[in-house]
XYZ file of C-alpha atoms in Angstrom:
650
model
C 0.000 0.000 0.000
C 1.193 3.518 -0.730
C 2.656 5.629 2.037
C 0.164 7.878 3.797
C 0.494 11.558 2.852
C -0.447 14.719 4.727
C -3.813 14.821 2.951
C -4.491 11.317 4.211
C -4.047 12.487 7.771
C -6.307 15.489 7.155
C -9.018 13.228 5.770
C -8.585 10.769 8.609
C -8.808 13.263 11.461
C -12.617 13.128 11.723
C -12.464 9.324 11.531
C -9.783 9.050 14.214
C -11.685 11.411 16.468
C -14.898 9.431 16.334
C -14.243 6.538 18.758
C -13.700 8.902 21.669
C -17.008 10.584 20.867
C -19.139 7.454 20.489
C -20.159 7.136 24.116
C -21.191 10.772 24.246
C -23.237 10.629 21.063
C -26.997 10.381 21.162
C -28.081 7.488 18.939
C -31.146 9.331 17.679
C -29.125 12.220 16.280
C -28.780 10.793 12.770
C -26.786 13.010 10.387
C -28.572 14.289 7.318
C -25.490 13.533 5.206
C -26.030 9.837 5.839
C -29.815 9.787 5.525
C -30.258 11.727 2.302
C -32.199 9.940 -0.431
C -30.312 8.460 -3.412
C -31.769 6.864 -6.527
C -28.922 5.323 -8.561
C -27.615 2.580 -6.274
C -30.856 0.563 -6.292
C -32.671 2.151 -9.272
C -35.219 3.301 -6.689
C -35.377 5.816 -3.864
C -33.306 4.666 -0.869
C -31.846 6.273 2.201
C -28.081 6.501 1.904
C -27.756 4.791 5.283
C -29.563 1.748 3.812
C -27.343 1.499 0.730
C -24.473 -1.043 0.737
C -22.741 0.533 -2.273
C -19.844 2.965 -1.795
C -20.910 6.292 -3.245
C -20.457 10.050 -3.151
C -23.271 12.531 -3.696
C -22.487 15.942 -5.192
C -25.487 18.061 -4.266
C -26.913 21.177 -5.914
C -25.454 23.235 -3.081
C -21.981 21.825 -3.725
C -22.300 22.540 -7.446
C -23.214 26.108 -6.581
C -20.507 26.601 -3.956
C -17.743 25.267 -6.209
C -19.002 27.434 -9.116
C -18.882 24.284 -11.244
C -18.661 24.598 -15.026
C -16.717 21.513 -16.164
C -18.102 18.293 -14.642
C -14.853 16.306 -14.923
C -13.012 18.904 -12.786
C -15.543 18.347 -10.018
C -15.348 14.546 -10.334
C -11.566 14.623 -10.007
C -11.976 15.782 -6.408
C -14.118 12.818 -5.326
C -12.692 9.668 -3.691
C -11.313 6.986 -5.991
C -11.650 9.074 -9.178
C -8.764 10.157 -11.415
C -9.111 12.384 -14.474
C -6.729 12.918 -17.389
C -7.246 15.322 -20.272
C -5.522 15.873 -23.621
C -4.761 19.552 -23.087
C -7.221 22.212 -21.974
C -11.001 22.250 -21.677
C -12.540 20.441 -24.642
C -9.664 17.999 -25.067
C -10.418 14.280 -24.865
C -11.158 13.620 -21.168
C -10.867 10.265 -19.401
C -12.514 9.520 -16.033
C -11.319 6.409 -14.204
C -12.954 5.053 -11.035
C -10.845 2.940 -8.702
C -8.228 2.376 -11.382
C -10.586 0.941 -14.017
C -10.318 1.920 -17.664
C -12.122 5.090 -18.725
C -14.502 3.107 -20.970
C -15.367 0.924 -17.962
C -17.324 3.796 -16.399
C -21.080 3.855 -17.013
C -22.313 7.429 -17.455
C -25.995 8.339 -17.051
C -28.078 11.454 -17.377
C -31.545 11.093 -15.867
C -31.121 7.318 -16.140
C -30.180 7.301 -19.842
C -26.795 5.709 -20.498
C -24.347 7.854 -22.447
C -21.719 6.230 -24.639
C -20.226 6.556 -28.080
C -20.487 3.304 -30.065
C -18.139 4.728 -32.712
C -15.229 5.247 -30.305
C -12.495 2.641 -29.904
C -13.665 1.400 -26.517
C -17.311 2.444 -26.828
C -17.060 4.614 -23.717
C -18.013 8.209 -22.969
C -15.726 11.189 -23.528
C -16.304 13.769 -20.762
C -14.774 16.544 -22.896
C -18.093 18.142 -23.880
C -19.875 17.635 -20.550
C -20.563 20.925 -18.762
C -22.528 21.264 -15.528
C -25.307 23.124 -17.335
C -28.701 22.126 -15.927
C -27.319 19.324 -13.730
C -28.788 19.504 -10.228
C -27.129 16.506 -8.591
C -24.434 13.908 -9.306
C -24.257 10.459 -7.729
C -20.931 8.630 -8.113
C -21.046 4.874 -7.424
C -17.723 3.104 -6.927
C -17.147 -0.545 -7.753
C -18.810 -2.874 -10.297
C -22.513 -2.108 -10.768
C -23.412 -4.231 -13.792
C -26.249 -6.123 -12.064
C -28.471 -3.053 -12.359
C -26.631 -0.915 -14.905
C -25.271 -3.440 -17.388
C -22.224 -3.158 -19.600
C -19.365 -0.728 -18.801
C -20.105 -0.462 -15.072
C -16.847 -2.175 -14.024
C -15.230 0.795 -12.320
C -18.498 2.381 -11.293
C -21.275 4.736 -12.363
C -21.493 8.514 -12.767
C -25.179 9.484 -12.676
C -26.271 13.060 -13.357
C -29.762 14.232 -12.455
C -31.085 17.434 -14.010
C -33.271 20.051 -12.389
C -36.911 19.050 -11.898
C -39.612 21.629 -12.682
C -41.615 22.502 -9.582
C -43.768 25.441 -8.460
C -44.773 28.580 -10.370
C -42.862 29.961 -13.341
C -39.266 30.663 -12.335
C -35.790 30.663 -13.774
C -32.098 31.022 -13.171
C -29.199 32.409 -15.178
C -25.397 32.599 -15.038
C -22.899 34.674 -16.978
C -19.162 34.719 -16.340
C -15.877 35.538 -18.018
C -12.196 35.303 -17.287
C -8.744 34.136 -18.240
C -7.888 32.782 -21.688
C -10.778 34.797 -23.182
C -13.208 32.422 -21.487
C -16.915 33.229 -21.477
C -19.778 31.131 -20.139
C -23.502 31.771 -20.011
C -26.503 29.658 -19.092
C -30.221 30.234 -18.601
C -33.025 27.935 -17.488
C -36.751 28.466 -17.020
C -39.596 26.187 -16.003
C -42.753 25.632 -14.016
C -44.582 22.762 -12.398
C -47.520 21.685 -10.311
C -49.821 18.772 -9.617
C -50.288 18.334 -13.380
C -46.546 17.856 -13.971
C -44.000 20.383 -15.184
C -41.704 21.640 -17.908
C -38.216 23.113 -18.141
C -36.042 24.578 -20.890
C -32.357 25.428 -20.589
C -29.543 26.617 -22.825
C -25.866 27.369 -22.346
C -22.757 28.468 -24.218
C -19.060 28.179 -23.368
C -16.041 29.465 -25.262
C -12.333 29.779 -24.488
C -9.153 30.586 -26.397
C -7.566 27.736 -24.460
C -3.945 26.712 -24.201
C -1.609 24.826 -26.490
C -2.651 21.179 -26.658
C 1.063 20.436 -27.134
C 2.589 21.480 -23.810
C 4.054 24.974 -23.824
C 6.818 23.711 -21.537
C 7.869 21.377 -24.350
C 7.632 23.915 -27.167
C 3.917 24.377 -27.886
C 2.990 27.915 -28.901
C -0.296 27.844 -30.830
C -3.372 28.027 -28.610
C -6.122 25.450 -29.095
C -9.528 26.894 -28.352
C -12.874 25.304 -27.582
C -16.510 26.265 -27.807
C -19.691 24.462 -26.790
C -23.394 25.198 -27.148
C -26.063 23.096 -25.451
C -29.847 23.120 -25.148
C -32.147 20.831 -23.171
C -35.797 20.451 -22.332
C -38.169 18.194 -20.466
C -41.907 17.780 -20.005
C -43.661 15.754 -17.285
C -47.409 15.175 -17.485
C -49.510 13.474 -14.788
C -52.642 12.277 -16.556
C -54.063 10.597 -13.454
C -52.811 9.526 -10.039
C -51.519 6.331 -11.597
C -50.392 7.292 -15.142
C -47.732 9.839 -16.099
C -45.593 10.606 -19.133
C -42.183 12.231 -19.324
C -40.042 13.308 -22.278
C -36.501 14.684 -22.266
C -34.197 15.979 -24.971
C -30.698 17.456 -24.872
C -28.320 18.479 -27.627
C -24.738 19.728 -27.444
C -22.396 20.857 -30.216
C -18.716 21.485 -29.613
C -15.653 22.505 -31.606
C -12.205 21.799 -30.199
C -8.813 22.577 -31.658
C -5.993 20.110 -31.085
C -2.421 19.298 -32.079
C -1.159 16.300 -34.029
C 1.803 14.627 -35.666
C 2.665 16.561 -38.846
C 5.059 15.431 -41.600
C 7.926 15.040 -42.115
C 8.954 14.323 -38.493
C 5.577 12.854 -37.478
C 6.321 13.979 -33.914
C 3.773 15.608 -31.614
C 3.697 19.338 -32.404
C 1.473 22.361 -33.015
C -1.033 21.894 -35.854
C -4.158 23.649 -37.066
C -6.336 20.549 -36.649
C -9.769 20.744 -35.093
C -12.755 18.530 -34.391
C -16.515 18.933 -34.235
C -18.715 16.866 -31.926
C -22.498 16.727 -31.779
C -24.312 14.776 -29.066
C -28.049 14.066 -28.930
C -29.792 12.394 -25.977
C -33.542 11.736 -26.052
C -35.957 9.808 -23.855
C -39.689 9.104 -23.807
C -41.220 7.166 -20.940
C -44.473 6.289 -19.215
C -44.998 5.427 -15.555
C -47.857 3.388 -14.154
C -48.729 2.874 -10.517
C -50.816 -0.156 -9.549
C -52.095 -1.891 -6.421
C -52.347 1.318 -4.380
C -48.798 2.268 -5.330
C -47.215 -1.061 -4.379
C -46.096 -1.682 -7.962
C -44.462 1.131 -9.883
C -43.768 0.371 -13.547
C -41.827 2.347 -16.110
C -41.596 1.771 -19.852
C -39.034 3.892 -21.649
C -37.351 4.373 -24.998
C -34.058 6.226 -25.365
C -32.022 7.230 -28.379
C -28.527 8.691 -28.299
C -26.375 9.801 -31.209
C -22.791 11.048 -31.352
C -21.255 12.595 -34.466
C -17.518 13.289 -34.588
C -15.602 14.881 -37.456
C -11.928 15.888 -37.485
C -10.310 18.305 -39.927
C -6.771 19.298 -40.908
C -6.742 22.534 -42.968
C -3.115 21.872 -43.962
C -3.976 18.813 -46.061
C -4.034 19.838 -49.734
C -6.541 17.289 -51.079
C -9.105 16.718 -48.309
C -9.329 18.611 -45.053
C -11.514 16.003 -43.339
C -9.407 13.347 -41.616
C -12.029 11.447 -39.620
C -15.784 10.896 -39.879
C -17.722 8.902 -37.278
C -21.259 8.409 -36.081
C -22.514 6.174 -33.293
C -26.130 5.559 -32.276
C -27.772 3.635 -29.502
C -31.454 2.606 -29.319
C -32.767 1.172 -26.068
C -36.214 -0.026 -25.007
C -36.681 -0.965 -21.364
C -39.174 -1.947 -18.709
C -38.535 -1.544 -14.986
C -40.768 -2.554 -12.132
C -40.423 -1.635 -8.464
C -42.612 -3.804 -6.257
C -42.919 -2.939 -2.582
C -44.106 -6.337 -1.419
C -44.431 -5.260 2.226
C -42.413 -3.118 4.673
C -39.708 -5.819 4.764
C -39.349 -6.847 1.102
C -38.875 -4.875 -2.102
C -38.051 -6.113 -5.592
C -36.623 -4.177 -8.520
C -36.701 -6.017 -11.823
C -36.604 -5.233 -15.503
C -35.771 -6.074 -19.089
C -33.908 -4.128 -21.768
C -33.178 -4.505 -25.444
C -30.435 -2.384 -26.955
C -29.125 -1.923 -30.479
C -25.874 -0.064 -31.142
C -24.593 1.033 -34.541
C -21.478 2.784 -35.775
C -19.949 4.162 -38.925
C -16.360 5.378 -39.296
C -14.163 6.536 -42.152
C -10.683 8.050 -42.258
C -10.240 10.189 -45.383
C -6.715 11.172 -46.409
C -4.872 12.733 -49.324
C -4.108 9.201 -50.505
C -7.760 8.090 -50.290
C -10.098 11.106 -50.044
C -13.318 9.056 -50.208
C -12.691 5.758 -48.398
C -15.456 3.229 -47.851
C -17.148 3.565 -44.470
C -16.797 0.861 -41.851
C -20.377 0.123 -40.686
C -21.534 -2.426 -38.123
C -24.254 -2.976 -35.540
C -24.853 -5.218 -32.539
C -27.784 -6.010 -30.262
C -28.034 -7.046 -26.642
C -31.037 -8.242 -24.612
C -30.977 -8.133 -20.816
C -33.022 -9.135 -17.788
C -32.224 -8.259 -14.180
C -33.637 -8.405 -10.697
C -32.645 -7.217 -7.249
C -34.309 -8.095 -3.961
C -34.027 -5.889 -0.893
C -34.888 -7.092 2.612
C -35.072 -5.325 5.969
C -35.426 -8.277 8.365
C -34.676 -6.257 11.494
C -34.540 -2.573 12.242
C -31.332 -0.989 10.962
C -30.319 -3.886 8.697
C -30.761 -3.788 4.911
C -29.773 -6.731 2.715
C -29.661 -6.741 -1.091
C -29.036 -9.412 -3.670
C -29.283 -9.255 -7.435
C -28.605 -11.047 -10.692
C -28.474 -9.983 -14.328
C -28.163 -11.851 -17.602
C -27.180 -10.188 -20.873
C -27.337 -11.902 -24.246
C -25.199 -10.306 -26.985
C -25.754 -11.297 -30.597
C -21.995 -11.720 -31.158
C -20.191 -12.883 -28.007
C -23.126 -14.655 -26.355
C -24.213 -14.358 -22.738
C -22.879 -12.849 -19.516
C -24.324 -13.258 -16.015
C -23.412 -11.008 -13.090
C -24.299 -11.097 -9.388
C -24.424 -8.683 -6.474
C -24.891 -9.049 -2.722
C -24.587 -6.431 -0.017
C -25.532 -5.377 3.477
C -25.875 -2.050 5.275
C -26.259 -2.125 9.070
C -27.049 0.934 11.123
C -27.405 -0.116 14.773
C -28.091 3.404 16.045
C -30.596 5.069 13.740
C -28.117 6.139 11.093
C -25.352 7.558 13.271
C -23.130 4.591 12.389
C -23.380 2.622 9.152
C -21.433 -0.562 8.428
C -21.321 -1.580 4.766
C -20.263 -4.741 2.957
C -20.749 -5.325 -0.734
C -19.801 -7.843 -3.398
C -20.361 -6.880 -7.002
C -19.557 -8.144 -10.461
C -19.146 -6.163 -13.635
C -18.773 -6.787 -17.326
C -18.163 -4.770 -20.442
C -19.246 -5.931 -23.869
C -16.570 -5.593 -26.569
C -17.059 -2.353 -28.481
C -18.206 -2.421 -32.084
C -14.770 -1.195 -33.119
C -13.066 -4.010 -31.203
C -15.406 -6.571 -32.749
C -15.632 -5.479 -36.351
C -13.235 -2.687 -37.336
C -11.418 -2.949 -40.649
C -8.027 -1.528 -41.510
C -8.658 0.816 -44.438
C -10.556 -0.846 -47.274
C -8.637 -4.122 -47.276
C -11.183 -6.771 -46.283
C -8.636 -9.188 -44.862
C -6.829 -6.535 -42.820
C -8.926 -6.346 -39.656
C -8.351 -4.967 -36.165
C -11.676 -6.334 -34.958
C -12.155 -9.871 -33.693
C -15.803 -11.110 -33.494
C -14.739 -13.944 -31.154
C -13.875 -11.547 -28.314
C -15.304 -12.265 -24.866
C -16.688 -9.600 -22.536
C -14.383 -8.030 -19.970
C -15.257 -9.204 -16.459
C -14.619 -7.976 -12.923
C -15.259 -9.171 -9.388
C -15.004 -6.810 -6.462
C -15.745 -6.507 -2.777
C -15.500 -3.668 -0.296
C -15.972 -3.135 3.431
C -16.606 0.197 5.091
C -17.861 2.055 8.124
C -19.291 5.553 8.394
C -19.897 7.314 11.678
C -21.214 10.710 12.748
C -21.448 12.487 16.096
C -22.267 15.926 17.457
C -25.676 15.881 15.772
C -24.012 14.973 12.482
C -21.540 17.870 12.523
C -18.551 15.515 12.667
C -18.558 12.681 10.166
C -16.004 10.211 8.885
C -15.796 7.045 6.819
C -13.247 4.479 5.760
C -13.649 1.916 2.949
C -11.390 -0.907 1.820
C -11.903 -2.264 -1.705
C -10.462 -4.986 -3.911
C -11.245 -5.641 -7.595
C -9.945 -8.196 -10.094
C -10.515 -7.672 -13.818
C -10.054 -10.468 -16.344
C -10.514 -10.888 -20.107
C -9.636 -7.216 -20.493
C -9.379 -6.293 -24.157
C -6.036 -4.989 -25.351
C -4.405 -4.400 -28.716
C -1.961 -7.142 -29.697
C 0.784 -6.081 -32.107
C 1.546 -8.699 -34.729
C 3.455 -8.636 -38.026
C 1.637 -11.822 -39.058
C -1.561 -9.913 -39.976
C -1.949 -7.151 -42.622
C -3.282 -4.645 -40.090
C -0.205 -5.003 -37.878
C -2.245 -6.207 -34.928
C -5.649 -7.090 -33.526
C -7.736 -6.933 -30.352
C -7.672 -9.803 -27.869
C -8.739 -10.752 -24.326
C -5.147 -10.646 -23.126
C -5.094 -8.237 -20.195
C -5.695 -8.677 -16.473
C -5.642 -6.077 -13.714
C -6.107 -5.785 -9.986
C -6.780 -2.725 -7.880
C -7.046 -2.617 -4.105
C -7.007 0.319 -1.783
C -8.492 2.472 0.955
C -10.750 5.513 0.726
C -11.078 7.984 3.611
C -13.617 10.781 3.917
C -14.286 13.253 6.674
C -16.168 16.471 7.341
C -16.536 18.768 10.318
C -19.026 21.588 10.706
C -16.941 23.700 13.051
C -19.751 26.176 13.585
C -22.565 27.789 11.626
C -20.010 29.659 9.514
C -17.182 27.200 8.795
C -17.230 23.659 7.382
C -14.135 21.561 6.698
C -14.046 18.417 4.578
C -11.424 16.151 3.044
C -10.967 12.830 1.306
C -8.004 10.635 0.481
C -7.571 7.516 -1.647
C -4.607 5.177 -1.619
C -4.734 2.397 -4.179
C -2.496 -0.049 -6.033
C -3.661 -0.343 -9.654
C -1.515 -3.229 -10.895
C -1.097 -4.869 -14.288
C -1.612 -8.633 -13.859
C -1.181 -9.520 -17.532
C 1.475 -12.165 -18.203
C 4.621 -10.712 -19.719
C 7.282 -8.093 -19.145
C 4.900 -5.574 -17.531
C 3.438 -7.958 -14.960
C 3.272 -6.274 -11.554
C 3.773 -2.742 -12.885
C 1.389 0.152 -12.261
C -1.445 0.655 -14.713
C -1.000 3.598 -17.041
C -2.091 7.060 -15.822
C -3.520 5.898 -12.494
C -2.216 7.902 -9.572
C -1.722 5.714 -6.523
C -2.628 8.585 -4.212
C -5.273 11.253 -4.622
C -6.873 13.594 -2.146
C -8.819 16.782 -1.715
C -9.358 19.182 1.200
C -11.984 21.911 1.307
C -12.906 24.791 3.602
C -16.244 26.572 3.160
C -17.071 29.837 4.976
C -20.619 31.270 5.130
C -21.203 34.588 6.913
C -24.504 35.992 8.139
C -24.468 38.783 5.561
C -24.629 36.144 2.819
C -20.975 36.276 1.781
C -19.452 32.850 1.150
C -15.846 31.911 0.486
C -14.060 28.670 -0.092
C -10.689 27.055 -0.610
C -10.029 23.678 -2.224
C -6.694 21.887 -2.391
C -6.343 18.828 -4.634
C -3.433 16.414 -4.456
C -2.630 13.898 -7.213
C 0.283 11.545 -6.664
C 2.738 10.414 -9.304
C 1.715 8.056 -12.075
C 3.267 6.495 -15.156
C 2.468 7.379 -18.759
C 3.538 4.046 -20.243
C 3.014 0.386 -19.447
C 6.726 -0.215 -18.783
C 6.661 2.465 -16.031
C 9.702 4.210 -17.477
C 7.946 7.553 -18.074
C 6.958 9.067 -14.740
C 4.448 11.891 -14.320
C 5.193 13.926 -11.197
C 2.747 14.486 -8.358
C 1.110 17.890 -8.034
C -1.123 20.044 -5.833
C -3.755 22.431 -7.205
C -5.281 25.204 -5.101
C -8.531 26.996 -5.949
C -10.120 29.895 -4.045
C -13.584 31.371 -4.531
C -15.943 33.998 -3.148
C -19.607 34.921 -3.659
C -21.829 37.719 -2.385
C -25.609 38.174 -2.871
C -26.540 41.711 -3.891
C -30.210 41.015 -3.207
C -32.682 38.144 -3.458
C -32.204 38.012 -7.235
C -28.532 38.645 -8.037
C -25.284 37.236 -6.691
C -21.743 38.192 -7.661
C -19.032 35.540 -7.571
C -15.451 34.948 -8.546
C -12.704 32.361 -8.288
C -9.040 31.748 -9.012
C -8.140 28.288 -10.260
C -4.626 26.875 -9.817
C -3.781 29.809 -7.559
C -0.056 29.071 -7.401
C 0.253 28.361 -11.153
C 1.367 24.760 -10.600
C 3.077 23.222 -13.659
C 2.056 19.589 -14.156
C 1.027 16.917 -16.659
C -1.776 14.370 -16.613
C -0.541 12.957 -19.950
C 3.001 13.165 -21.251
C 3.623 16.196 -23.512
C 0.058 17.504 -23.192
C -0.559 20.956 -21.758
C -2.534 21.724 -18.613
C -4.267 24.845 -17.341
C -2.207 27.379 -15.409
C -3.556 30.080 -13.125
C -6.926 31.429 -14.212
C -9.255 34.064 -12.740
C -13.004 34.142 -13.403
C -15.900 36.348 -12.276
C -19.594 36.342 -12.940
C -23.121 36.986 -11.804
C -25.912 34.532 -10.980
C -29.593 35.345 -10.964
C -32.786 33.702 -9.755
C -36.101 35.040 -11.006
């Protein structure tokens, strides 16, 4: 296990202080942080104290306090999560949970899974994801495939948007700052017993930094812009029938650097990419048997379009053309059998499709690579509360893929709170799987039929994991701490195998294995009505277990230590201020562990002041001490930046 750093001790202080306080604590003083309601862990509303899964909830208040714009920046400060980005905002962004691959993270928005079937691993690129109309984020750590299917090996990131409620109202944000950055967002909606509606739109633009690190010679800035709109309508026809529809669309343009001739080394280029993302959902809910059975039937459609361009190419400027779509039809039932037993069960059918082409001066109009795959799934989870304070869960899922066949996953967990939520003991065993991506199954090399990267015989990636944890709170919930130990083994992981025996130079195979084990610490202390302190620390060993020369070495770009400490000040006159320090330990940029990325500490400060009930001024400085660092070798990172803006509620 990694050596414990200063941040680890900061995070552990509330935990270490708890045993001496236990006898003085009143068992009925359950902390609200433990008993808040979550919806992702069990696909139904549950108290956090009754959930066996390790998770972090980023509330609307936290989003507001941190002045969040880029979701991945916020995720990087949560336990067990590491984030790497190819340059500045808008560059390809990878989110890894507990050392799993970035495409082993299931990403949801209002329950709809986001992924890009046309990407190499079929995962989700967080580059275009801004906070926008997000009202809450639930981060689940550890395999969650029993309820959430493929990709949920590392965990789940679930974003929940604002729900229309009450009379017509709205909110707006406008800010500007360093690197010619400007951001604006507006949302308006209304709701009542009949249902509700909400519309929102936002725009973000920045001149950016050089994608090729300025410290290594990069000079040309690579900018980014993003425009997004979203809307939802909820209609309650009767007490037992309702309909909801949601739609969101985002379009982004990011500039990036490449490998120009004749050296073909990473350097400044004029290349840029365009990305369009569409997410849509239509669903109906039915309540039967006096509310004991809640049923939902839903259809979702997602589409991602990606196009890359190089203006310096004389024949064709387009260098890449891809589209991926996903159609999903599902049924979910939640049956409250009695106060002791509850069942969540469902069935899904999903069809993914992709098309890719790589035009070049040598072949300006290449044939497109087009393929599709389908998967049918059934799942069920049973929850029992046999005695007061004890919640048991067990689940099973079976997925049938039209290419690789079937995969069955299991889950079992327990949450025990012997003193009305003040202390919660958790134990959980979970399994995860990830279906091979369409690219890994079917991709061709150019237009040569026999030269294939894809291998239709691939098996799904699989993972087995367990974790144990305890959370405790005293002083009416003002002092809280938790500690979690986790262990995950991943097998059949898909990796690219170089080979001169095939025309493509290599192919995909189930050759990789990995293991990650570690400890996560969290703590918070409400010192008084004005000051709140919080911190978290993760120490993990993400190890390559694949046979060969790299056996036992650290997995690429996974920091063994990460941590974050935060202080939040709220004065009676409405002024709020905060400081966040983030620590990321060293990692390696290659599988042989010969290229080391140094550890770093980032410090952000922020302040906000309400002018009246409608307007609030705010500002922040990111990377206060202008720390120089890399999350990927030779790629630039953001230096010091100052931003100011105004928020309004009307």
